mmCIF file of C-alpha atoms and ligand atoms in Angstrom:
data_model
loop_
_atom_site.group_PDB
_atom_site.id
_atom_site.type_symbol
_atom_site.label_atom_id
_atom_site.label_comp_id
_atom_site.label_asym_id
_atom_site.label_seq_id
_atom_site.Cartn_x
_atom_site.Cartn_y
_atom_site.Cartn_z
ATOM 1 C CA MET A 1 99.830 102.521 92.407
ATOM 2 C CA ARG A 2 98.255 102.159 95.618
ATOM 3 C CA GLU A 3 98.685 103.677 98.989
ATOM 4 C CA LEU A 4 101.598 101.947 99.733
ATOM 5 C CA ASP A 5 104.247 103.443 102.519
ATOM 6 C CA LEU A 6 107.693 103.171 100.768
ATOM 7 C CA THR A 7 109.147 103.723 104.044
ATOM 8 C CA ARG A 8 107.874 100.499 105.365
ATOM 9 C CA LEU A 9 108.046 97.948 102.850
ATOM 10 C CA PRO A 10 108.652 94.099 103.885
ATOM 11 C CA ARG A 11 112.383 93.682 103.816
ATOM 12 C CA HIS A 12 111.499 89.965 102.860
ATOM 13 C CA ILE A 13 108.609 88.630 100.910
ATOM 14 C CA ALA A 14 107.946 85.096 100.244
ATOM 15 C CA ILE A 15 105.178 83.674 97.979
ATOM 16 C CA ILE A 16 103.782 80.104 97.814
ATOM 17 C CA MET A 17 102.958 80.140 94.299
ATOM 18 C CA ASP A 18 99.712 77.958 94.219
ATOM 19 C CA GLY A 19 96.980 77.387 91.599
ATOM 20 C CA ASN A 20 98.541 76.562 88.393
ATOM 21 C CA GLY A 21 96.699 73.279 88.165
ATOM 22 C CA ARG A 22 93.643 74.662 88.826
ATOM 23 C CA TRP A 23 94.197 77.595 86.298
ATOM 24 C CA ALA A 24 94.862 75.089 83.744
ATOM 25 C CA ASP A 25 91.783 73.181 84.537
ATOM 26 C CA LYS A 26 89.608 76.490 84.227
ATOM 27 C CA HIS A 27 91.144 77.103 80.667
ATOM 28 C CA GLY A 28 90.872 73.466 79.367
ATOM 29 C CA LEU A 29 94.609 73.151 79.255
ATOM 30 C CA THR A 30 97.297 70.584 80.644
ATOM 31 C CA ARG A 31 98.908 70.932 83.972
ATOM 32 C CA ALA A 32 102.429 71.543 82.289
ATOM 33 C CA GLU A 33 100.692 74.330 80.315
ATOM 34 C CA GLY A 34 99.529 75.712 83.781
ATOM 35 C CA HIS A 35 102.851 75.817 84.983
ATOM 36 C CA GLU A 36 104.183 77.583 81.700
ATOM 37 C CA ALA A 37 101.466 80.077 82.430
ATOM 38 C CA GLY A 38 102.728 80.776 86.086
ATOM 39 C CA ALA A 39 106.190 81.841 84.605
ATOM 40 C CA LYS A 40 104.793 85.230 83.527
ATOM 41 C CA SER A 41 103.825 85.911 86.968
ATOM 42 C CA VAL A 42 107.353 84.956 88.341
ATOM 43 C CA ARG A 43 108.879 87.729 86.212
ATOM 44 C CA ALA A 44 105.891 90.232 87.262
ATOM 45 C CA SER A 45 106.586 89.618 90.929
ATOM 46 C CA ILE A 46 109.997 89.862 90.695
ATOM 47 C CA GLU A 47 109.789 93.017 88.665
ATOM 48 C CA ALA A 48 107.246 94.360 91.107
ATOM 49 C CA CYS A 49 109.759 93.882 93.840
ATOM 50 C CA ARG A 50 112.465 95.137 92.342
ATOM 51 C CA GLU A 51 110.720 98.244 91.226
ATOM 52 C CA LEU A 52 110.095 99.069 95.038
ATOM 53 C CA GLN A 53 113.767 99.521 96.064
ATOM 54 C CA GLY A 54 113.495 98.298 99.469
ATOM 55 C CA VAL A 55 112.622 94.869 99.372
ATOM 56 C CA GLU A 56 115.683 93.152 99.974
ATOM 57 C CA VAL A 57 114.645 89.599 99.347
ATOM 58 C CA LEU A 58 112.032 87.518 97.600
ATOM 59 C CA SER A 59 111.644 83.989 98.059
ATOM 60 C CA LEU A 60 109.552 81.807 95.670
ATOM 61 C CA TYR A 61 108.527 78.318 96.321
ATOM 62 C CA ALA A 62 109.218 76.693 93.443
ATOM 63 C CA PHE A 63 109.105 72.895 93.873
ATOM 64 C CA SER A 64 108.652 71.317 97.310
ATOM 65 C CA THR A 65 110.195 67.845 98.914
ATOM 66 C CA GLU A 66 106.379 66.566 98.657
ATOM 67 C CA ASN A 67 105.989 67.395 94.863
ATOM 68 C CA TRP A 68 108.011 64.568 93.832
ATOM 69 C CA ARG A 69 104.692 62.668 94.665
ATOM 70 C CA ARG A 70 103.301 64.238 91.241
ATOM 71 C CA SER A 71 103.471 62.355 87.920
ATOM 72 C CA GLU A 72 106.724 61.916 86.242
ATOM 73 C CA ALA A 73 105.178 63.862 83.199
ATOM 74 C CA GLU A 74 104.476 66.550 85.514
ATOM 75 C CA VAL A 75 107.869 66.573 87.532
ATOM 76 C CA SER A 76 109.801 66.593 84.551
ATOM 77 C CA ALA A 77 107.696 69.522 83.070
ATOM 78 C CA LEU A 78 108.560 71.785 85.955
ATOM 79 C CA PHE A 79 112.331 70.971 85.829
ATOM 80 C CA GLY A 80 111.938 71.566 81.924
ATOM 81 C CA LEU A 81 110.361 74.825 82.533
ATOM 82 C CA LEU A 82 112.970 75.902 85.349
ATOM 83 C CA SER A 83 116.036 75.346 82.880
ATOM 84 C CA LYS A 84 113.968 77.230 79.952
ATOM 85 C CA TYR A 85 113.258 79.904 82.372
ATOM 86 C CA ILE A 86 116.959 80.333 83.549
ATOM 87 C CA HIS A 87 118.047 80.416 79.868
ATOM 88 C CA LEU A 88 115.799 82.833 79.084
ATOM 89 C CA GLU A 89 115.787 85.249 81.944
ATOM 90 C CA LEU A 90 119.047 85.039 83.880
ATOM 91 C CA GLU A 91 121.025 87.451 81.857
ATOM 92 C CA ASN A 92 117.832 90.142 82.521
ATOM 93 C CA ILE A 93 117.925 89.313 86.242
ATOM 94 C CA HIS A 94 121.812 89.767 86.302
ATOM 95 C CA LYS A 95 121.080 93.306 84.542
ATOM 96 C CA GLU A 96 118.844 94.218 87.194
ATOM 97 C CA GLY A 97 121.347 93.540 89.768
ATOM 98 C CA ILE A 98 119.405 90.928 91.523
ATOM 99 C CA ARG A 99 121.540 88.130 93.137
ATOM 100 C CA VAL A 100 120.024 84.744 92.557
ATOM 101 C CA ARG A 101 120.012 82.230 95.636
ATOM 102 C CA ILE A 102 118.962 78.522 95.502
ATOM 103 C CA MET A 103 117.338 76.953 98.836
ATOM 104 C CA GLY A 104 116.905 73.217 98.738
ATOM 105 C CA ARG A 105 118.292 69.817 98.797
ATOM 106 C CA ARG A 106 120.727 69.443 96.271
ATOM 107 C CA GLU A 107 120.657 65.488 96.602
ATOM 108 C CA GLY A 108 118.070 64.080 94.102
ATOM 109 C CA LEU A 109 118.335 66.908 91.412
ATOM 110 C CA SER A 110 119.978 65.898 88.182
ATOM 111 C CA GLU A 111 123.103 67.221 87.018
ATOM 112 C CA ARG A 112 121.598 69.339 84.429
ATOM 113 C CA VAL A 113 119.667 71.084 87.114
ATOM 114 C CA LEU A 114 122.152 71.405 89.473
ATOM 115 C CA SER A 115 124.441 72.940 86.660
ATOM 116 C CA ASP A 116 122.019 75.705 85.925
ATOM 117 C CA LEU A 117 121.237 76.423 89.522
ATOM 118 C CA GLU A 118 125.118 76.650 90.209
ATOM 119 C CA TYR A 119 125.354 78.811 87.142
ATOM 120 C CA SER A 120 122.609 81.183 88.274
ATOM 121 C CA GLU A 121 124.218 81.956 91.592
ATOM 122 C CA THR A 122 127.659 82.297 90.420
ATOM 123 C CA ARG A 123 126.712 84.464 87.403
ATOM 124 C CA THR A 124 124.786 86.755 89.778
ATOM 125 C CA ARG A 125 126.909 86.457 92.907
ATOM 126 C CA ASP A 126 128.238 90.033 93.107
ATOM 127 C CA ASN A 127 124.582 91.897 92.668
ATOM 128 C CA ARG A 128 123.424 93.633 95.459
ATOM 129 C CA GLN A 129 120.079 95.377 94.401
ATOM 130 C CA MET A 130 117.887 92.522 95.708
ATOM 131 C CA THR A 131 117.962 88.723 96.252
ATOM 132 C CA LEU A 132 115.810 86.240 94.518
ATOM 133 C CA ASN A 133 115.786 82.944 96.662
ATOM 134 C CA VAL A 134 114.168 79.870 94.673
ATOM 135 C CA ALA A 135 113.126 77.269 96.625
ATOM 136 C CA ILE A 136 113.817 73.885 95.085
ATOM 137 C CA ASN A 137 113.431 70.312 96.221
ATOM 138 C CA TYR A 138 112.876 72.455 99.460
ATOM 139 C CA GLY A 139 110.793 71.199 102.374
ATOM 140 C CA GLY A 140 111.048 73.425 105.820
ATOM 141 C CA ARG A 141 111.607 70.173 107.659
ATOM 142 C CA ALA A 142 114.398 68.841 105.911
ATOM 143 C CA GLU A 143 115.911 72.049 106.261
ATOM 144 C CA ILE A 144 115.825 71.765 109.894
ATOM 145 C CA ALA A 145 116.780 68.360 109.710
ATOM 146 C CA ASP A 146 119.678 69.239 107.747
ATOM 147 C CA ALA A 147 120.834 72.027 110.143
ATOM 148 C CA ALA A 148 120.770 69.715 113.161
ATOM 149 C CA ARG A 149 122.580 66.908 111.108
ATOM 150 C CA ARG A 150 125.266 69.572 110.479
ATOM 151 C CA LEU A 151 125.335 70.694 114.089
ATOM 152 C CA ALA A 152 125.602 67.016 115.309
ATOM 153 C CA ARG A 153 128.288 66.466 112.801
ATOM 154 C CA GLU A 154 130.602 69.229 114.028
ATOM 155 C CA ALA A 155 129.749 68.524 117.661
ATOM 156 C CA ALA A 156 130.775 64.784 117.087
ATOM 157 C CA ALA A 157 134.331 66.302 115.453
ATOM 158 C CA GLY A 158 134.681 68.402 118.659
ATOM 159 C CA ALA A 159 134.408 71.745 116.852
ATOM 160 C CA LEU A 160 130.916 72.767 118.755
ATOM 161 C CA ARG A 161 130.142 72.688 122.327
ATOM 162 C CA ALA A 162 126.534 71.422 122.998
ATOM 163 C CA GLU A 163 126.180 74.738 125.229
ATOM 164 C CA ASP A 164 126.732 76.799 121.895
ATOM 165 C CA VAL A 165 123.702 75.483 120.046
ATOM 166 C CA ASP A 166 121.109 78.281 120.121
ATOM 167 C CA GLU A 167 118.913 79.940 117.606
ATOM 168 C CA GLU A 168 121.618 81.760 116.084
ATOM 169 C CA ALA A 169 124.004 78.921 115.701
ATOM 170 C CA PHE A 170 121.153 77.012 114.073
ATOM 171 C CA ALA A 171 120.271 79.939 111.789
ATOM 172 C CA ARG A 172 123.765 79.905 110.542
ATOM 173 C CA ARG A 173 123.373 76.533 109.148
ATOM 174 C CA LEU A 174 120.251 76.856 107.319
ATOM 175 C CA TYR A 175 120.302 76.574 103.382
ATOM 176 C CA VAL A 176 120.771 80.382 102.840
ATOM 177 C CA PRO A 177 121.826 81.494 106.195
ATOM 178 C CA GLU A 178 122.195 85.308 105.142
ATOM 179 C CA LEU A 179 118.366 85.563 104.641
ATOM 180 C CA PRO A 180 116.439 88.013 107.023
ATOM 181 C CA ASP A 181 113.094 86.414 108.614
ATOM 182 C CA VAL A 182 110.352 86.521 106.489
ATOM 183 C CA ASP A 183 107.834 89.446 106.914
ATOM 184 C CA LEU A 184 105.359 88.928 104.497
ATOM 185 C CA LEU A 185 104.251 85.657 103.308
ATOM 186 C CA ILE A 186 101.799 85.263 100.476
ATOM 187 C CA ARG A 187 99.959 82.320 99.206
ATOM 188 C CA THR A 188 97.959 82.786 96.416
ATOM 189 C CA SER A 189 94.738 80.330 95.130
ATOM 190 C CA GLY A 190 92.796 80.786 98.743
ATOM 191 C CA GLU A 191 94.566 77.889 100.298
ATOM 192 C CA MET A 192 95.379 78.866 104.079
ATOM 193 C CA ARG A 193 98.570 76.285 104.725
ATOM 194 C CA LEU A 194 102.075 76.773 104.631
ATOM 195 C CA SER A 195 102.663 73.447 102.927
ATOM 196 C CA ASN A 196 106.353 73.117 104.598
ATOM 197 C CA PHE A 197 107.649 76.323 103.526
ATOM 198 C CA MET A 198 110.195 78.076 105.528
ATOM 199 C CA LEU A 199 108.971 76.750 109.104
ATOM 200 C CA TRP A 200 112.031 78.435 110.608
ATOM 201 C CA GLN A 201 112.023 81.911 108.832
ATOM 202 C CA VAL A 202 108.119 82.569 109.326
ATOM 203 C CA SER A 203 107.807 82.514 112.884
ATOM 204 C CA TYR A 204 106.653 86.101 113.075
ATOM 205 C CA ALA A 205 105.762 86.572 109.408
ATOM 206 C CA GLU A 206 102.439 88.259 108.486
ATOM 207 C CA ILE A 207 100.198 86.005 106.436
ATOM 208 C CA VAL A 208 98.262 87.135 103.201
ATOM 209 C CA THR A 209 96.329 84.771 101.350
ATOM 210 C CA LEU A 210 95.096 85.776 97.873
ATOM 211 C CA GLY A 211 92.258 84.199 95.704
ATOM 212 C CA VAL A 212 93.997 84.637 92.636
ATOM 213 C CA LEU A 213 95.236 81.726 90.998
ATOM 214 C CA TRP A 214 99.224 81.954 90.575
ATOM 215 C CA PRO A 215 99.206 82.305 86.611
ATOM 216 C CA ASP A 216 96.861 85.609 87.044
ATOM 217 C CA PHE A 217 98.922 87.308 89.622
ATOM 218 C CA ARG A 218 100.229 90.647 88.655
ATOM 219 C CA LYS A 219 101.636 93.536 90.113
ATOM 220 C CA ARG A 220 98.533 94.875 91.228
ATOM 221 C CA HIS A 221 98.347 91.839 93.526
ATOM 222 C CA LEU A 222 101.666 92.107 95.153
ATOM 223 C CA HIS A 223 100.752 95.615 95.808
ATOM 224 C CA GLU A 224 97.466 94.677 97.342
ATOM 225 C CA ALA A 225 99.280 92.081 99.540
ATOM 226 C CA ILE A 226 101.890 94.786 100.744
ATOM 227 C CA GLU A 227 99.115 97.190 101.681
ATOM 228 C CA ARG A 228 97.081 94.310 103.619
ATOM 229 C CA TYR A 229 100.630 93.860 105.477
ATOM 230 C CA GLN A 230 101.050 97.499 105.999
ATOM 231 C CA LYS A 231 97.474 97.921 107.669
ATOM 232 C CA ARG A 232 98.743 94.843 110.352
ATOM 233 C CA GLN A 233 99.959 95.818 113.603
ATOM 234 C CA ARG A 234 103.080 93.492 114.049
ATOM 235 C CA ARG A 235 104.044 92.814 118.103
ATOM 236 C CA PHE A 236 106.517 90.010 118.207
ATOM 237 C CA GLY A 237 104.870 88.985 121.505
ATOM 238 C CA GLY A 238 105.199 92.351 123.047
ATOM 239 C CA ARG A 239 102.502 94.612 123.745
HETATM 240 C C1 IPE B 1 101.722 75.256 92.050
HETATM 241 O O1 IPE B 1 100.576 75.064 91.490
HETATM 242 C C2 IPE B 1 102.894 75.256 91.435
HETATM 243 C C3 IPE B 1 103.852 73.877 92.045
HETATM 244 C C4 IPE B 1 103.490 73.215 92.851
HETATM 245 C C5 IPE B 1 105.063 73.724 91.412
HETATM 246 P P1 IPE B 1 100.024 73.769 91.736
HETATM 247 O O2 IPE B 1 100.531 72.834 90.624
HETATM 248 O O3 IPE B 1 99.874 73.320 93.211
HETATM 249 O O4 IPE B 1 98.187 74.053 91.351
HETATM 250 P P2 IPE B 1 97.080 73.210 92.044
HETATM 251 O O5 IPE B 1 97.086 73.789 93.518
HETATM 252 O O6 IPE B 1 97.075 72.298 91.610
HETATM 253 O O7 IPE B 1 96.078 74.490 91.243
HETATM 254 C C1 IPE B 2 103.336 74.323 97.582
HETATM 255 O O1 IPE B 2 102.365 74.151 96.877
HETATM 256 C C2 IPE B 2 104.221 74.122 96.859
HETATM 257 C C3 IPE B 2 104.959 74.953 95.844
HETATM 258 C C4 IPE B 2 104.050 76.108 95.558
HETATM 259 C C5 IPE B 2 106.013 74.657 95.039
HETATM 260 P P1 IPE B 2 101.320 72.465 96.944
HETATM 261 O O2 IPE B 2 100.375 72.816 95.960
HETATM 262 O O3 IPE B 2 102.145 71.366 96.711
HETATM 263 O O4 IPE B 2 100.800 72.417 98.259
HETATM 264 P P2 IPE B 2 99.696 71.402 98.637
HETATM 265 O O5 IPE B 2 99.725 70.002 98.430
HETATM 266 O O6 IPE B 2 98.249 72.018 98.193
HETATM 267 O O7 IPE B 2 99.701 71.669 100.280
HETATM 268 MG MG1 MG B 3 98.791 73.519 94.776
#
């Protein structure tokens, strides 16, 4: 292993898994095949985090609220893959003591996807080794708007006073309120944008972009990102 300081691991790593389409192009394959190849990297990244024993949460961006703009064929390939992945991998994930959480809007998802997602969460709810937080039909702005709507409803019902709306109250109404802030945000395939991912939670995250396309991402890439993270000086506005 590289020179990782195991006493200073990021508690929460979030990954924007990008580059499946480019990987497919490069290999003369379909985009669906690119996504399929990306599933191996999901496995590798979960294993790598689990092995480090100290990373508490791994968040993966699987499908954004904007990804509905893709062709129907690609969208259905992505959701098909998600169900296949859950059926193949969930028991292993469970055996590893990993708790699955799903972050995103439930509206718009099919009954079948919803029941797979719910099963993943209930099956693993008592696990404490690590949390795997999967963003599906997720948008950072949607999450913030949904939290604001919940606050407004509670205020209108008389259950909350305007003076009590602060950062903490807001954070408690996010999709997965117990998540700590993101420490390390990784994006693959060289892009340097957030694409609407975890806007609230990344406010002081260290961002590492890697050139590797997501289907080629392996344990060593995660280690490289952590090594780069550990060379940064985090300041949180102080000096
Ligand atoms: C990321 O790969 C996977 C998802 C968005 C679901 P892309 O499909 O965005 O791949 P590129 O960016 O076109 O290469
Ligand atoms: C972000 O990647 C979404 C996921 C990884 C699920 P995109 O490929 O959709 O983002 P843009 O379009 O390049 O910004
Ligand atoms: Mg992309």
